Coordinates of C-alpha atoms and ligand atoms in Angstrom, one line a residue:
M118 CA -17.5 -44.6 -11.5
P119 CA -14.9 -42.3 -13.1
L120 CA -13.9 -39.0 -11.6
N121 CA -16.5 -36.3 -12.0
M122 CA -15.0 -33.9 -14.6
N123 CA -17.9 -31.4 -14.1
A124 CA -16.8 -30.9 -10.5
I125 CA -13.6 -29.1 -11.6
G126 CA -13.8 -25.4 -10.7
S127 CA -17.3 -25.6 -9.1
P128 CA -17.3 -23.8 -5.7
I129 CA -17.4 -26.0 -2.6
G130 CA -18.4 -24.2 0.5
P131 CA -18.8 -22.0 2.5
M132 CA -18.2 -24.7 5.1
K133 CA -18.2 -23.5 8.7
R134 CA -16.4 -25.0 11.7
K135 CA -16.8 -23.5 15.1
Y136 CA -13.9 -24.2 17.5
T137 CA -12.9 -23.3 21.1
W138 CA -9.7 -23.5 23.0
K139 CA -10.5 -27.2 23.8
D140 CA -10.3 -28.1 20.1
V141 CA -7.0 -26.4 19.9
V142 CA -5.6 -28.3 22.9
L143 CA -7.1 -31.6 21.8
Y144 CA -5.3 -31.2 18.5
A145 CA -2.0 -30.3 20.3
L146 CA -2.3 -33.4 22.5
G147 CA -3.1 -35.5 19.3
V148 CA 0.2 -34.4 17.8
G149 CA 2.3 -35.1 20.8
A150 CA 2.4 -31.8 22.8
G151 CA 2.4 -32.0 26.5
F152 CA 3.9 -30.3 29.6
S153 CA 7.1 -29.5 27.8
E154 CA 5.1 -27.3 25.4
L155 CA 2.5 -26.0 27.8
E156 CA 1.8 -23.0 25.6
Y157 CA -0.1 -25.4 23.2
C158 CA -2.0 -27.2 26.0
Y159 CA -3.1 -24.6 28.5
E160 CA -5.8 -22.1 27.8
K161 CA -3.9 -19.4 29.6
S162 CA -1.9 -17.6 26.8
L163 CA -2.8 -20.4 24.4
K164 CA -0.7 -20.7 21.2
I165 CA -1.9 -22.6 18.2
I166 CA 0.2 -25.1 16.3
P167 CA -0.4 -23.9 12.8
S168 CA -0.9 -27.4 11.4
F169 CA -4.2 -27.3 13.4
A170 CA -5.5 -25.6 10.2
I171 CA -5.6 -29.0 8.4
A172 CA -7.7 -30.7 11.2
M173 CA -10.2 -27.8 10.9
I174 CA -10.7 -28.3 7.2
F175 CA -10.8 -32.1 7.2
D176 CA -14.6 -32.0 6.6
F177 CA -14.1 -29.7 3.7
L178 CA -11.5 -32.0 2.1
S179 CA -13.8 -35.0 2.6
Q180 CA -16.6 -33.2 0.9
A181 CA -14.3 -32.2 -2.0
T182 CA -13.2 -35.8 -2.4
V183 CA -16.8 -37.0 -2.5
S184 CA -17.6 -34.3 -5.1
A185 CA -14.7 -35.5 -7.2
G186 CA -16.4 -38.9 -7.3
A187 CA -13.2 -40.5 -6.1
N188 CA -13.4 -44.2 -5.2
L189 CA -13.2 -43.8 -1.4
A190 CA -11.7 -47.3 -1.0
G191 CA -8.5 -46.1 -2.5
V192 CA -7.9 -42.5 -1.4
L193 CA -4.9 -41.3 0.5
H194 CA -3.7 -37.9 1.4
G195 CA -0.9 -37.3 -1.1
E196 CA 0.5 -33.8 -0.6
Q197 CA -0.4 -30.9 1.6
E198 CA 0.6 -27.2 1.4
L199 CA -0.6 -24.7 3.9
I200 CA 0.1 -21.0 3.5
F201 CA -0.6 -18.8 6.6
H202 CA -1.8 -15.2 6.1
N203 CA -2.5 -14.4 9.7
P204 CA -2.1 -16.2 13.0
I205 CA -5.1 -18.5 13.9
P206 CA -7.1 -17.0 16.8
P207 CA -7.8 -19.3 19.8
D208 CA -11.5 -19.6 19.1
G209 CA -14.3 -18.6 16.7
T210 CA -15.7 -20.0 13.5
L211 CA -13.7 -20.9 10.5
I212 CA -15.3 -20.4 7.1
T213 CA -13.8 -22.3 4.2
N214 CA -14.4 -21.9 0.5
G215 CA -12.7 -23.8 -2.2
R216 CA -12.9 -26.0 -5.2
I217 CA -11.3 -28.9 -7.0
S218 CA -8.8 -27.2 -9.2
N219 CA -7.7 -30.2 -11.4
Y220 CA -7.2 -33.9 -11.8
Y221 CA -4.0 -35.6 -13.0
D222 CA -3.8 -39.0 -14.4
K223 CA -0.9 -41.2 -13.4
G224 CA -2.1 -44.2 -15.5
K225 CA -4.6 -47.0 -15.3
D226 CA -2.9 -49.0 -12.5
K227 CA -1.2 -46.0 -10.9
G228 CA -4.1 -43.8 -9.8
A229 CA -5.1 -40.2 -10.1
L230 CA -4.4 -37.0 -8.3
V231 CA -7.3 -34.7 -7.1
M232 CA -6.1 -31.2 -6.5
I233 CA -8.2 -29.3 -3.9
E234 CA -7.6 -25.6 -3.1
S235 CA -9.3 -23.7 -0.4
E236 CA -9.1 -20.5 1.5
T237 CA -10.2 -20.2 5.2
R238 CA -11.2 -17.0 7.0
H239 CA -12.1 -16.4 10.6
D240 CA -15.6 -15.1 11.3
S241 CA -14.0 -11.8 12.1
G242 CA -13.2 -11.6 8.4
I243 CA -9.5 -12.1 8.6
K244 CA -8.0 -14.4 5.9
L245 CA -6.2 -17.1 7.9
F246 CA -4.8 -19.7 5.6
T247 CA -4.8 -21.2 2.1
S248 CA -4.6 -25.0 1.6
V249 CA -3.6 -26.9 -1.5
A250 CA -4.2 -30.6 -0.9
T251 CA -3.5 -33.4 -3.2
V252 CA -5.6 -36.5 -2.7
F253 CA -4.1 -39.6 -4.2
S254 CA -6.9 -41.7 -5.6
R255 CA -5.3 -45.1 -6.2
L256 CA -8.3 -46.6 -8.1
D257 CA -9.2 -43.7 -10.4
G258 CA -6.3 -43.6 -12.9
G259 CA -6.4 -44.2 -16.6
F260 CA -9.1 -41.7 -17.5
G261 CA -7.0 -40.2 -20.3
G262 CA -6.0 -37.0 -18.5
E263 CA -2.6 -35.3 -18.3
D264 CA 0.0 -36.4 -15.8
R265 CA 1.7 -33.9 -13.5
K266 CA 5.4 -34.0 -12.9
T267 CA 6.6 -32.2 -9.8
P268 CA 10.3 -31.9 -9.5
P269 CA 11.5 -33.5 -6.2
V270 CA 12.7 -31.1 -3.5
A271 CA 16.5 -30.9 -3.7
F272 CA 17.8 -31.6 -0.2
P273 CA 21.3 -30.2 0.4
D274 CA 24.1 -32.7 0.0
R275 CA 25.0 -32.6 3.7
A276 CA 23.8 -34.0 7.0
P277 CA 20.7 -32.2 8.4
D278 CA 21.3 -29.0 10.3
V279 CA 18.9 -30.2 13.0
V280 CA 17.4 -33.6 13.8
V281 CA 14.4 -33.7 16.2
E282 CA 13.5 -37.0 17.7
A283 CA 10.1 -38.0 19.0
T284 CA 8.2 -41.2 19.8
P285 CA 4.4 -40.9 19.2
S286 CA 2.5 -43.0 21.8
P287 CA 1.2 -46.4 20.7
D288 CA -2.2 -44.9 21.3
Q289 CA -1.6 -41.6 19.4
P290 CA -4.2 -42.2 16.6
L291 CA -6.9 -42.6 19.3
I292 CA -6.3 -39.1 20.5
Y293 CA -5.6 -37.6 17.1
R294 CA -8.8 -38.9 15.5
L295 CA -10.9 -36.8 17.9
S296 CA -9.8 -33.7 16.0
G297 CA -11.9 -34.9 13.0
D298 CA -10.3 -37.7 11.0
I299 CA -12.2 -40.7 12.3
L300 CA -11.3 -43.1 9.4
H301 CA -11.4 -46.8 10.4
L302 CA -7.9 -47.4 9.2
H303 CA -6.5 -45.6 12.2
V304 CA -8.6 -47.3 14.9
D305 CA -10.0 -50.6 13.7
P306 CA -7.6 -53.6 13.7
E307 CA -9.9 -55.6 11.3
F308 CA -10.2 -52.8 8.8
A309 CA -6.4 -52.2 9.0
A310 CA -5.8 -55.9 8.3
L311 CA -8.2 -55.7 5.3
S312 CA -6.1 -52.8 4.0
G313 CA -2.9 -54.8 4.3
F314 CA -1.5 -53.5 7.6
D315 CA -0.6 -55.3 10.7
K316 CA -2.5 -52.9 12.9
P317 CA -4.1 -49.4 12.7
I318 CA -1.6 -46.9 11.3
M319 CA -0.8 -43.3 12.3
H320 CA -2.7 -40.6 10.5
G321 CA -0.2 -39.0 8.1
L322 CA -1.5 -35.6 9.3
C323 CA -0.7 -36.6 12.9
T324 CA 2.9 -37.2 11.9
H325 CA 2.7 -33.9 10.0
G326 CA 1.7 -32.2 13.3
F327 CA 4.7 -33.8 15.1
A328 CA 6.9 -32.4 12.3
C329 CA 5.3 -28.9 12.6
R330 CA 6.1 -28.9 16.3
A331 CA 9.7 -30.0 15.6
L332 CA 10.2 -27.2 13.0
I333 CA 8.8 -24.5 15.3
A334 CA 10.9 -25.7 18.2
S335 CA 14.0 -25.7 16.0
L336 CA 13.5 -22.6 13.9
V337 CA 11.1 -20.2 15.6
P338 CA 11.0 -21.5 19.2
G339 CA 7.9 -20.3 21.1
R340 CA 6.6 -18.3 18.0
P341 CA 4.2 -20.5 16.0
E342 CA 2.6 -17.4 14.7
Q343 CA 5.7 -16.9 12.5
V344 CA 5.0 -20.0 10.4
R345 CA 4.2 -18.8 6.9
R346 CA 4.2 -22.0 4.8
L347 CA 4.3 -25.7 5.4
A348 CA 4.3 -28.1 2.5
C349 CA 5.1 -31.8 2.2
R350 CA 4.4 -35.2 0.5
F351 CA 3.2 -38.2 2.5
S352 CA 5.3 -41.1 1.3
K353 CA 4.9 -44.1 3.6
A354 CA 2.6 -45.5 6.4
L355 CA 3.9 -45.4 9.9
Y356 CA 2.8 -47.5 12.9
P357 CA 2.1 -45.7 16.2
G358 CA 4.8 -46.1 18.9
I359 CA 7.7 -46.1 16.5
P360 CA 10.3 -43.4 17.0
I361 CA 10.6 -40.8 14.3
Q362 CA 13.2 -38.2 13.3
T363 CA 12.4 -34.9 11.7
Q364 CA 15.5 -33.9 9.7
I365 CA 15.8 -30.1 9.0
W366 CA 18.1 -28.2 6.6
K367 CA 18.2 -24.4 6.8
T368 CA 18.4 -23.2 3.2
A369 CA 17.9 -19.5 3.2
T370 CA 16.7 -16.7 5.5
G371 CA 13.2 -17.9 6.7
K372 CA 13.4 -21.1 4.7
A373 CA 14.1 -24.7 5.5
L374 CA 13.6 -28.1 3.9
W375 CA 12.6 -31.1 6.0
R376 CA 11.5 -34.7 6.0
T377 CA 10.4 -37.2 8.7
I378 CA 11.8 -40.7 8.8
D379 CA 10.8 -43.8 10.6
A380 CA 13.8 -44.1 12.9
A381 CA 13.5 -47.9 13.2
T382 CA 13.7 -48.6 9.4
G383 CA 15.2 -45.3 8.1
Q384 CA 12.3 -45.1 5.6
V385 CA 11.0 -41.6 4.8
V386 CA 7.4 -41.3 5.9
I387 CA 7.0 -37.6 5.0
D388 CA 9.1 -36.3 2.1
N389 CA 9.7 -33.1 0.1
G390 CA 9.0 -30.9 3.2
E391 CA 9.3 -27.1 2.8
F392 CA 8.9 -24.7 5.7
E393 CA 8.9 -20.9 5.6
Y394 CA 8.8 -18.5 8.5
A395 CA 8.9 -14.8 9.2
D396 CA 6.8 -12.2 10.8
I397 CA 3.4 -12.2 9.1
P398 CA 2.6 -8.7 8.1
K399 CA -1.1 -8.2 8.3
D400 CA -3.1 -8.5 5.1
E401 CA 0.1 -8.6 2.9
I402 CA -0.8 -9.4 -0.7
R403 CA 0.9 -12.8 -1.2
F404 CA 1.5 -15.1 -4.1
D405 CA 2.6 -18.2 -2.2
N406 CA 0.9 -20.9 -4.3
R407 CA 1.0 -18.9 -7.5
V408 CA 3.1 -19.3 -10.6
A409 CA 3.9 -16.2 -12.7
I410 CA 5.3 -15.8 -16.2
I411 CA 6.9 -12.5 -17.0
T412 CA 8.0 -11.9 -20.5
G413 CA 11.0 -9.6 -21.1
A414 CA 11.9 -9.9 -17.4
G415 CA 15.7 -9.8 -17.9
S416 CA 15.8 -6.1 -17.5
G417 CA 13.9 -2.9 -16.8
L418 CA 10.3 -3.2 -15.6
G419 CA 10.0 -7.0 -16.0
R420 CA 13.0 -7.6 -13.8
V421 CA 11.4 -5.6 -11.0
Y422 CA 8.0 -7.4 -11.4
A423 CA 9.7 -10.8 -11.3
R424 CA 11.8 -10.0 -8.2
E425 CA 8.8 -8.5 -6.3
L426 CA 6.5 -11.4 -7.2
A427 CA 9.1 -13.9 -6.0
R428 CA 9.7 -11.9 -2.8
R429 CA 6.1 -12.3 -2.0
G430 CA 6.1 -16.0 -2.6
A431 CA 5.4 -16.6 -6.3
R432 CA 7.3 -19.1 -8.3
V433 CA 8.5 -17.2 -11.4
V434 CA 9.4 -17.9 -15.0
V435 CA 11.8 -15.2 -16.0
N436 CA 11.5 -15.0 -19.8
D437 CA 13.9 -12.9 -21.8
L438 CA 15.4 -13.3 -25.2
G439 CA 18.3 -11.1 -24.2
G440 CA 18.3 -9.1 -27.5
A441 CA 19.2 -5.5 -28.3
R442 CA 16.9 -2.6 -27.7
D443 CA 15.6 -2.8 -31.3
G444 CA 15.3 -6.6 -31.1
A445 CA 18.3 -7.2 -33.2
G446 CA 20.8 -9.9 -32.4
S447 CA 20.5 -13.6 -31.8
G448 CA 19.8 -13.1 -28.1
S449 CA 21.6 -14.0 -24.9
S450 CA 20.7 -16.1 -21.9
S451 CA 22.5 -13.9 -19.5
P452 CA 19.8 -11.3 -18.6
A453 CA 17.2 -14.0 -17.7
D454 CA 19.9 -16.1 -15.8
Q455 CA 21.0 -13.0 -13.9
V456 CA 17.4 -12.3 -12.7
V457 CA 16.9 -15.9 -11.8
A458 CA 20.1 -15.8 -9.8
E459 CA 19.0 -12.7 -8.0
I460 CA 15.7 -14.2 -7.0
R461 CA 17.3 -17.5 -5.8
A462 CA 19.9 -15.6 -3.8
A463 CA 17.0 -13.8 -2.0
G464 CA 15.5 -17.3 -1.2
G465 CA 12.9 -17.2 -4.0
Q466 CA 12.0 -19.7 -6.7
A467 CA 12.5 -19.0 -10.4
V468 CA 13.5 -20.6 -13.7
A469 CA 14.7 -18.9 -16.8
S470 CA 13.2 -19.1 -20.3
Y471 CA 15.1 -17.7 -23.3
E472 CA 12.4 -18.1 -25.9
S473 CA 11.3 -15.2 -28.1
V474 CA 7.6 -14.2 -27.7
A475 CA 7.6 -13.3 -31.4
T476 CA 6.7 -16.8 -32.6
A477 CA 3.8 -19.1 -31.6
A478 CA 6.3 -21.9 -30.9
G479 CA 8.2 -19.6 -28.5
G480 CA 5.0 -18.7 -26.7
E481 CA 4.1 -22.4 -26.3
K482 CA 7.6 -23.2 -24.9
I483 CA 7.5 -20.3 -22.4
V484 CA 4.2 -21.7 -21.0
A485 CA 5.5 -25.3 -21.1
T486 CA 8.5 -24.1 -19.0
A487 CA 6.1 -22.9 -16.3
L488 CA 4.1 -26.1 -16.4
E489 CA 7.2 -28.4 -16.3
A490 CA 8.9 -26.5 -13.5
F491 CA 5.9 -25.6 -11.3
G492 CA 2.8 -27.5 -12.6
R493 CA 0.6 -24.5 -13.3
V494 CA 0.2 -20.9 -14.5
D495 CA -1.7 -18.3 -12.5
I496 CA -0.2 -15.0 -13.7
L497 CA 1.0 -13.8 -17.1
I498 CA 2.6 -10.3 -17.5
N499 CA 3.1 -9.6 -21.2
N500 CA 5.9 -7.1 -20.9
A501 CA 8.6 -8.0 -23.5
G502 CA 9.2 -5.1 -25.8
I503 CA 11.5 -3.5 -28.4
L504 CA 11.5 -0.1 -30.2
R505 CA 12.1 0.8 -33.9
D506 CA 11.2 4.4 -34.0
K507 CA 10.9 6.1 -37.5
S508 CA 8.5 8.5 -39.1
L509 CA 6.0 6.8 -41.4
I510 CA 7.7 7.4 -44.7
K511 CA 11.0 5.9 -43.4
M512 CA 9.1 3.0 -41.7
E513 CA 10.1 0.0 -43.8
P514 CA 7.8 -3.0 -43.5
E515 CA 10.5 -5.0 -41.5
N516 CA 10.5 -2.3 -38.9
W517 CA 6.8 -2.1 -38.7
Q518 CA 6.5 -5.9 -38.5
A519 CA 9.2 -6.5 -36.0
V520 CA 7.5 -4.2 -33.5
L521 CA 4.1 -5.8 -34.0
N522 CA 5.6 -9.3 -33.8
V523 CA 7.0 -8.7 -30.3
H524 CA 4.4 -6.5 -28.7
L525 CA 1.1 -7.5 -30.2
S526 CA 1.6 -11.0 -31.7
G527 CA 4.0 -11.7 -28.8
A528 CA 1.2 -11.2 -26.3
Y529 CA -1.1 -13.4 -28.4
H530 CA 1.6 -16.2 -28.6
V531 CA 2.1 -16.4 -24.9
T532 CA -1.4 -15.6 -23.7
R533 CA -3.1 -18.3 -25.7
P534 CA -1.4 -21.3 -24.1
A535 CA -1.3 -19.5 -20.7
F536 CA -5.1 -18.9 -20.9
R537 CA -5.6 -22.6 -21.6
A538 CA -3.7 -23.5 -18.4
M539 CA -5.5 -20.9 -16.4
R540 CA -8.9 -22.0 -17.7
D541 CA -8.2 -25.5 -16.5
N542 CA -7.5 -24.1 -13.0
G543 CA -10.4 -21.7 -13.0
Y544 CA -8.1 -18.8 -12.1
G545 CA -5.8 -16.4 -13.9
R546 CA -4.4 -12.9 -13.9
I547 CA -3.2 -11.5 -17.2
I548 CA -1.5 -8.1 -17.6
M549 CA -0.9 -6.4 -20.9
T550 CA 1.6 -3.6 -21.3
T551 CA 0.5 -0.7 -23.4
S552 CA 2.1 2.7 -23.6
A553 CA 1.1 6.4 -23.5
A554 CA 2.5 6.5 -27.0
G555 CA -0.4 4.3 -28.1
L556 CA -3.0 5.7 -25.8
Y557 CA -2.3 9.4 -26.6
G558 CA 0.1 9.4 -29.6
N559 CA 3.9 10.0 -30.1
F560 CA 5.7 11.2 -33.1
G561 CA 7.7 8.6 -35.0
Q562 CA 6.1 5.6 -33.3
T563 CA 3.3 4.5 -35.6
N564 CA 4.4 0.9 -35.4
Y565 CA 4.7 0.9 -31.6
A566 CA 1.6 3.0 -31.0
A567 CA -0.5 0.6 -33.2
A568 CA 0.9 -2.5 -31.5
K569 CA 0.2 -1.0 -28.0
M570 CA -3.3 0.0 -28.9
G571 CA -3.8 -3.4 -30.4
L572 CA -3.2 -4.8 -26.9
V573 CA -6.0 -2.7 -25.6
G574 CA -8.4 -4.3 -28.1
F575 CA -7.0 -7.7 -27.3
M576 CA -7.8 -7.1 -23.6
N577 CA -11.3 -5.8 -24.3
A578 CA -12.2 -9.0 -26.0
L579 CA -10.3 -11.4 -23.7
K580 CA -11.7 -9.9 -20.5
L581 CA -15.1 -11.2 -21.7
E582 CA -13.8 -14.7 -22.5
G583 CA -11.9 -14.9 -19.2
A584 CA -14.8 -13.8 -17.0
R585 CA -16.4 -17.2 -16.9
Y586 CA -13.1 -18.9 -15.8
G587 CA -12.1 -16.5 -13.0
I588 CA -9.5 -14.9 -15.3
T589 CA -9.0 -11.1 -15.2
V590 CA -7.2 -9.1 -17.9
N591 CA -5.9 -5.6 -17.3
T592 CA -3.5 -3.3 -19.0
V593 CA -0.8 -1.0 -17.6
A594 CA 0.8 1.9 -19.3
P595 CA 4.1 2.4 -17.5
L596 CA 6.5 5.3 -17.4
A597 CA 9.9 4.2 -16.1
A598 CA 13.6 4.5 -16.5
S599 CA 14.9 1.7 -18.7
R600 CA 17.0 1.3 -21.8
L601 CA 13.9 2.1 -23.8
T602 CA 13.6 5.5 -22.2
E603 CA 17.2 6.5 -21.4
D604 CA 17.4 8.8 -24.4
V605 CA 14.1 10.5 -24.0
M606 CA 14.4 11.6 -20.4
T607 CA 16.6 14.1 -18.6
P608 CA 19.0 12.5 -16.1
E609 CA 17.0 14.0 -13.3
R610 CA 13.7 12.6 -14.6
F611 CA 15.3 9.3 -15.4
E612 CA 16.5 9.1 -11.7
R613 CA 12.9 9.8 -10.4
S614 CA 11.3 7.2 -12.6
K615 CA 12.5 3.9 -11.1
P616 CA 10.5 0.8 -12.3
E617 CA 9.8 0.1 -8.6
F618 CA 7.3 3.0 -8.7
V619 CA 5.3 1.1 -11.4
A620 CA 5.4 -2.4 -9.9
P621 CA 2.8 -2.0 -7.1
I622 CA -0.1 -1.7 -9.5
V623 CA 1.2 -4.6 -11.6
L624 CA 1.4 -6.7 -8.4
Y625 CA -2.0 -5.7 -7.3
L626 CA -3.5 -6.6 -10.7
S627 CA -1.6 -9.9 -10.6
S628 CA -3.1 -10.8 -7.2
D629 CA -6.2 -12.6 -6.0
R630 CA -7.3 -9.4 -4.4
C631 CA -7.8 -7.8 -7.8
T632 CA -11.5 -7.9 -9.0
E633 CA -11.1 -5.4 -11.8
S634 CA -11.0 -6.7 -15.3
G635 CA -10.7 -4.8 -18.6
N636 CA -9.1 -1.6 -17.1
I637 CA -6.2 0.4 -18.3
Y638 CA -3.9 2.1 -15.7
N639 CA -1.2 4.7 -16.2
A640 CA 1.6 4.2 -13.7
G641 CA 4.8 6.1 -13.1
L642 CA 6.7 7.8 -10.3
G643 CA 4.3 6.3 -7.8
F644 CA 1.3 8.1 -9.5
F645 CA -1.6 5.9 -10.7
N646 CA -4.7 6.7 -12.7
R647 CA -7.1 5.0 -14.9
A648 CA -7.3 5.7 -18.7
A649 CA -10.3 4.6 -20.6
I650 CA -12.0 4.7 -23.9
V651 CA -15.0 6.8 -23.3
T652 CA -17.9 7.7 -25.6
G653 CA -19.4 11.2 -25.7
P654 CA -23.2 11.9 -25.3
G655 CA -23.4 12.6 -29.1
K656 CA -26.3 14.0 -31.1
M657 CA -29.2 12.5 -32.9
L658 CA -29.4 14.0 -36.4
A659 CA -31.9 11.6 -38.0
A660 CA -35.1 13.4 -36.9
N661 CA -38.2 11.9 -38.3
G662 CA -36.3 9.2 -40.0
R663 CA -34.4 11.5 -42.3
V664 CA -30.9 10.4 -43.3
P665 CA -28.5 13.1 -42.2
T666 CA -26.2 14.8 -44.7
P667 CA -22.4 15.7 -44.4
E668 CA -23.6 19.3 -44.0
D669 CA -25.6 18.3 -40.9
I670 CA -22.3 16.8 -39.6
L671 CA -20.5 20.1 -40.3
A672 CA -23.2 22.1 -38.5
N673 CA -23.1 19.8 -35.5
I674 CA -19.5 18.8 -35.2
E675 CA -18.9 20.5 -31.9
A676 CA -21.8 18.7 -30.3
I677 CA -20.8 15.4 -31.9
S678 CA -17.2 15.8 -30.6
E679 CA -18.3 16.8 -27.1
L680 CA -16.9 14.5 -24.3
D681 CA -18.6 16.2 -21.3
G682 CA -21.1 13.6 -20.0
S683 CA -19.3 10.8 -21.7
R684 CA -19.7 7.1 -20.8
H685 CA -17.5 4.0 -20.5
Y686 CA -19.1 0.9 -22.0
P687 CA -18.2 -2.6 -20.7
D688 CA -18.7 -4.2 -24.1
I689 CA -20.1 -3.7 -27.6
N690 CA -23.6 -4.9 -26.6
A691 CA -23.9 -2.1 -24.0
L692 CA -23.0 0.4 -26.7
I693 CA -25.5 -1.0 -29.2
E694 CA -28.3 -1.1 -26.6
D695 CA -27.6 2.5 -25.7
L696 CA -27.6 3.5 -29.4
F697 CA -31.0 2.0 -30.0
M698 CA -32.4 3.5 -26.9
V699 CA -31.2 7.1 -27.5
T700 CA -32.3 7.0 -31.2
Q701 CA -35.8 5.7 -30.7
E702 CA -37.0 7.0 -34.0
G703 CA -37.5 3.8 -36.0
P704 CA -35.4 2.9 -39.0
P705 CA -34.1 5.8 -41.1
T706 CA -35.6 6.4 -44.6
A707 CA -33.5 7.4 -47.6
T708 CA -34.1 10.9 -48.9
Ligands
LIG37 P1 13.6 -3.1 -21.4 O1 14.2 -3.0 -22.8 O2 14.4 -2.9 -20.2 O3 12.8 -4.5 -21.2 C1 12.2 -5.2 -22.3 C2 12.8 -6.6 -22.3 O4 12.1 -7.4 -23.3 C3 14.3 -6.7 -22.6 O5 15.0 -7.3 -21.5 C4 14.3 -7.5 -23.9 O6 15.4 -8.4 -24.0 C5 13.0 -8.3 -23.8 N1 12.6 -8.7 -25.1 C6 12.6 -8.0 -26.3 N2 12.1 -8.8 -27.3 C7 11.8 -10.0 -26.7 C8 11.3 -11.2 -27.3 N3 11.0 -11.3 -28.6 N4 11.1 -12.2 -26.4 C9 11.4 -12.1 -25.1 N5 11.9 -11.0 -24.6 C10 12.1 -10.0 -25.4 O7 12.4 -2.0 -21.4 P2 11.2 -1.7 -20.4 O8 11.1 -0.2 -20.4 O9 11.4 -2.4 -19.1 O10 9.9 -2.2 -21.1 C11 9.0 -3.1 -20.7 C12 7.7 -2.9 -21.4 O11 7.1 -1.7 -21.0 C13 7.7 -2.9 -22.9 O12 6.6 -3.6 -23.4 C14 7.6 -1.4 -23.2 O13 7.1 -1.2 -24.5 C15 6.7 -1.0 -22.1 N6 6.7 0.4 -21.8 C16 7.8 1.0 -21.2 C17 7.8 2.3 -20.9 C18 8.8 2.9 -20.1 O14 8.7 4.1 -19.7 N7 9.9 2.2 -19.8 C19 6.7 3.2 -21.4 C20 5.6 2.5 -22.0 C21 5.7 1.2 -22.2

C-alpha cells in the first residue's frame, strides 16, 4: 500500500494524555536518572527532563504514522525536533494537535520520510511544546515525490568542549518502554533477531533522553526549564549496556551542537544534534521551526524584520539585489551578506539571496534558496522596493514600468512559488507592503501608488485562495526612516521613525498567533491602525424599476458619497448579495 497522499494536512487530534509525577519519574529512570539527579526522581520539588515531551506524544506519533499508511514493518524514528514554549508542569493532561505536513521520496530502495508536526498544550491552556518528527519509512520510497536535502550540521573543527560519559543499564529498554514505546524490537529477542539484531536494541529516544540529561548537566545545570530547543537525527542502533559519550560544542550564546557516540565502536548513534537554552519568556511569539523569506532585506525595514525574525528562532532568507534607491545599477551582494553576517553573529540562521524580484526566474530562485537551505517556506514578506518619483507628464514608460516590476510584479514573482511550497505544508503567512501613497495618494507617485494599491487587490484575491491551505495574507503600510524617506522627513521626524517601530506588527502577522487575513495595517512610530476599503450605505434611485438619469445622480450625489454607516465586505460575493438585497425592486426597465 502506498503512502496515503490525502492524509497530508488533515488534522490529527486532539489527543489527550493524562500524566502524574509518577509518569515523570518513570521517564527519568528510563533515561538513566537516579540519586545523583534526585530532582528528576523525587516528587518533592520535581523537575522535568524536557525530552519527557516526546514520550508523552508517542501515541500521537504512532497514530500519525498509521494515518500516513506507512508500512509499519519498516518504520524508524528518523529525526526529532522539540521546541519548548513553556516549562512542562509536573502533572495534568496534555492535549496534542497536529498533522502530517509532507512526504519526501528518497527513492525506490531508499525509503520515504513522513513529516509530522504537532503542538501540545497543557489542560490549563498553556502552550508547552512543538514537535517536528521525521519518520523514516524504509519500505515506502519510490512513489514519485520530491526528495529533501537537509544540509548536515557543521560541527566545529575542534575537539568537543564537553564530553559526558554514561553507561545505560543492560536492562534500560525494559524501564524505558513503560513510558509508552512498547515496540517488540526493544524487548523481544526473537523479534530483534528477525529484524537483524543480536538482541533487543535501545530505543533511540531513550538515548535521546540520556543526551538531554547530559546537555542540561553541562550547559544549564539544575535548570531543565531553560531548554528551548532540542533537535537531532537518529543514525545508528545501539545495544543496551554499551557506554556512550555525548559530545558537546558550545557555538554561540544559548546554543550548542551535539552528538552521541557508541564509545565502544566510536560510531555516531545520534547525529546533527542542536540544543538551545535560555530563560523562556512566557508566551513569547516564536518562529523556531519556521522559514522566512524577506525580499529587500539588505537595508531599511526588511533588515529589521529579518533580524527580529531570526532572533526569535526563524531561519531566514535575506534577499536583496543591492541596487540604488531607484533600482538602477547591476546590484551588489554586500547588503544581503551584511545582514546575514549580523544574524549569524547573534547566533541566528540565515542565508543570502541576491536575485531580483523583478523577474519570474528571480522569484523562483529566491524560493529555491529557502527550500535548498532550510527545506520549507512558512513566511514571505514582500518588501523590496524602489522609487522613481515624477509627475505624470514626465513619467516615461520605463519609470512607470520599473516601479511596477519591483513592487507589483515582484510580489507576484516571489509569492507564486512560495505559495506553492506553503500549500504543500498547509501553512503560510504572506505580508504585502503597501504605502500611504497608494492608500491615500501622494503627488508625483502615480507609478508607486498604482503598484502599491495593486498589492491590495492581489491580497484581496489571494486571501481567499490561501484560506483553504492555512495561508493568511495581510498588508502593511509602513512609515519609517530609510533611504526611501530620508529626503521627505525632517531630521527630528526621521530620528523618531525607526523601522523597529513598524516591525512588531509585521512579526505578529508572520506568526502562528495571527488569525487575521485580508487586512491592511498602517504602522509607524509605534502607532498601529487598520485601513480598509469600505463601502457607503448608498441610495437606491431605480424606484419602480425606472432607470435613473445622470440628473438623478447630481441631485443625490451627497447621499451616494456618504460614508457614515459604511461596511467592509470580505469578498465580492458579499457585496453582490447585499446589492440584490437592498435593491429588491426587480430588474430595471428602460425608459
Ligand atoms: P530601502 O530602500 O531601505 O529598502 C528596500 C530594499 O529593497 C533595498 O535594500 C533594495 O536594495 C531592495 N530592492 C530593490 N529592488 C529590488 C529587487 N528588484 N530585488 C530585490 N531587492 C530589491 O527602503 P524601505 O523604506 O526599507 O522600504 C521597504 C518597503 O517599504 C518598500 O516596499 C517601500 O516601498 C515600503 N514603504 C516604505 C515606507 C517608509 O516610510 N520607509 C513607506 C511606505 C512603504
